[in-house]
mmCIF file of C-alpha atoms in Angstrom:
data_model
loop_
_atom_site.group_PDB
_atom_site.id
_atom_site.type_symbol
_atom_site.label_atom_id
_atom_site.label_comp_id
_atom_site.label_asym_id
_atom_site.label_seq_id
_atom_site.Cartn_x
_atom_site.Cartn_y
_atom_site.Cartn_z
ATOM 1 C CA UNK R 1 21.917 -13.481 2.716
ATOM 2 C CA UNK R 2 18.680 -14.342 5.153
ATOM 3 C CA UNK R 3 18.052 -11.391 7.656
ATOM 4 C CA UNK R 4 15.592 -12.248 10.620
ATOM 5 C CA UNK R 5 12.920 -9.706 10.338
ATOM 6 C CA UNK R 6 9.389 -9.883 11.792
ATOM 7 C CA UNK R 7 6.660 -9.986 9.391
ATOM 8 C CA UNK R 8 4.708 -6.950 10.981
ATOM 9 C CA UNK R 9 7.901 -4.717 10.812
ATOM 10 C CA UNK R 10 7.604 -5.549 7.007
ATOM 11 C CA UNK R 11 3.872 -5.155 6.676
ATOM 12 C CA UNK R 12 3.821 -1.759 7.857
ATOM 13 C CA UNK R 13 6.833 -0.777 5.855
ATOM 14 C CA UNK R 14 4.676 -1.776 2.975
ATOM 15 C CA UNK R 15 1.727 -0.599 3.957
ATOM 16 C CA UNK R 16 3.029 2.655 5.255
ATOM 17 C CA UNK R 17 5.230 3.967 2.187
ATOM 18 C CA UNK R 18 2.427 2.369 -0.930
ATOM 19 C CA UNK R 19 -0.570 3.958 1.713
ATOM 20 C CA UNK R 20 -3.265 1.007 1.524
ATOM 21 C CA UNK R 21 -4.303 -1.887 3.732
ATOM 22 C CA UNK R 22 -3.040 -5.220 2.860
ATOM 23 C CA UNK R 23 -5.491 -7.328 4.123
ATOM 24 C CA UNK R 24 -8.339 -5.235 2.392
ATOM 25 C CA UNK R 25 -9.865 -7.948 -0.006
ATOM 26 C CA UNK R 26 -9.992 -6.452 -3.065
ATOM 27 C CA UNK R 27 -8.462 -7.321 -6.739
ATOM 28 C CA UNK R 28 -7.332 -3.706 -7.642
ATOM 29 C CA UNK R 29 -4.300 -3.523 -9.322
ATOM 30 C CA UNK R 30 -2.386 -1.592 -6.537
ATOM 31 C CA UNK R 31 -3.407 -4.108 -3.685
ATOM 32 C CA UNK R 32 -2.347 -7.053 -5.472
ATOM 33 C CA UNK R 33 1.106 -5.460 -6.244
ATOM 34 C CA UNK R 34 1.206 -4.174 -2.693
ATOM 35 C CA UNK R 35 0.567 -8.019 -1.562
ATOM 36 C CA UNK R 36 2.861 -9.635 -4.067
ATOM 37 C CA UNK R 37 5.739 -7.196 -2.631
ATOM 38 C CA UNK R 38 4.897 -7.912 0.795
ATOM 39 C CA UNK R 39 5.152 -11.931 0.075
ATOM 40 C CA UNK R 40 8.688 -11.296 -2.082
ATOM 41 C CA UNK R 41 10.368 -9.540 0.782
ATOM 42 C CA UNK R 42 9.244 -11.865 3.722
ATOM 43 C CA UNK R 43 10.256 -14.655 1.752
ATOM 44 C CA UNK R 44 13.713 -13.398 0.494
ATOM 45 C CA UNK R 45 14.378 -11.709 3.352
ATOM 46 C CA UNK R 46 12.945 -14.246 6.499
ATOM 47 C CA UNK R 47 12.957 -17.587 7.054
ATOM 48 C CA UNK R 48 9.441 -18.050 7.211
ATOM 49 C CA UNK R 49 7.158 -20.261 5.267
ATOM 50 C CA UNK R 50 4.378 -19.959 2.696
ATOM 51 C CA UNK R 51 2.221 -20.892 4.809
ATOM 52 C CA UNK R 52 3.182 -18.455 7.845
ATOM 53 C CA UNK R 53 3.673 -16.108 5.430
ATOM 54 C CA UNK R 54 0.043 -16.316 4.121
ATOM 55 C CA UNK R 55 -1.329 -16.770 7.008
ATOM 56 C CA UNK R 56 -0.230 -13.507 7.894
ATOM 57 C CA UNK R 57 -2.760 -11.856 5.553
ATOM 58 C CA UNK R 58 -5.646 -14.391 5.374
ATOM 59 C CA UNK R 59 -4.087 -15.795 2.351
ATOM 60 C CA UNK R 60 -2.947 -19.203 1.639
ATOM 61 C CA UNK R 61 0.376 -20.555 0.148
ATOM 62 C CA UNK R 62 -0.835 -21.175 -3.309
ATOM 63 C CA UNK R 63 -1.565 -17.389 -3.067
ATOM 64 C CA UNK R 64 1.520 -16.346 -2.038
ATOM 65 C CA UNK R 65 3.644 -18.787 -4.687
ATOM 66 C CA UNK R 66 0.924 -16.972 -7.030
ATOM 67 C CA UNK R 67 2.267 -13.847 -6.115
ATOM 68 C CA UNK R 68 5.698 -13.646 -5.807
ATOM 69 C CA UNK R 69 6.729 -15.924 -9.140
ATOM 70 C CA UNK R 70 3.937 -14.023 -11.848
ATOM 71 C CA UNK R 71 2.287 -11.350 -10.222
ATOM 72 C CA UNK R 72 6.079 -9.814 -8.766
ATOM 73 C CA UNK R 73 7.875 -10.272 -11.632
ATOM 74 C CA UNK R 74 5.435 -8.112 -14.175
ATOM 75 C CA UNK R 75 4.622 -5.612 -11.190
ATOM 76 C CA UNK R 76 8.162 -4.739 -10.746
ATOM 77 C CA UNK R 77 8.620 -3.769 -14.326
ATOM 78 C CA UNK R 78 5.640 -1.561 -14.521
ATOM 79 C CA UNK R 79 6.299 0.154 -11.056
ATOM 80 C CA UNK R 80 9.608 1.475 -10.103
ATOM 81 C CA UNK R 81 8.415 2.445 -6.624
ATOM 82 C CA UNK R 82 8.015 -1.274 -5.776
ATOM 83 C CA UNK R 83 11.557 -2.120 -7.061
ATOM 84 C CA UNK R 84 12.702 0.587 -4.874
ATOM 85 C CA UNK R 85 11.170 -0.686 -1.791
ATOM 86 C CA UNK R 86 12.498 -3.594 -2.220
ATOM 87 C CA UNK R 87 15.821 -2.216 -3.039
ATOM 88 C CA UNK R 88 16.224 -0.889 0.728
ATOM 89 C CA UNK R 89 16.049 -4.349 1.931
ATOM 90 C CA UNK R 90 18.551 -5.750 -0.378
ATOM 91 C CA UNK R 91 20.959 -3.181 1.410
#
């Protein structure tokens, strides 16, 4: 099911319950978790593409493709607080 919801509503839910910056350019472990959550819900849950979606962060689509089919997948077996998050949009 596709729900319209702006991308900045979902940024700062992201940003707001992990506590970091997405746009900070860094490879830390928790940023690039953060970011890869961020791209997984906009995608699932908007009809934007990967483009807009990237674009939203400075990034570009290869990045977010990156992101939400490797780096999601391992993240959200290693951290239950992103499968949560992303739990409350599934609802």
């Amino acid at each position: 099911m596709l729900i319209i919801i702006d991308l900045s509503y979902i940024r700062k839910f992201v940003e707001s319950n992990l506590g970091i910056v997405l746009t900070k350019n860094t490879r830390e472990r928790e940023y690039v978790e953060a970011r890869a959550l961020y791209f997984k819900i906009c995608r699932d849950f908007t009809s934007k593409s990967w483009f807009e979606i990237g674009k939203t962060l400075g990034k570009n689509h290869a990045t977010v493709i990156h992101a939400v089919n490797n780096v999601y997948p391992v993240a959200e077996l290693d951290n239950k607080r992103l499968k949560h998050l992303y739990s409350v949009f599934e609802k």
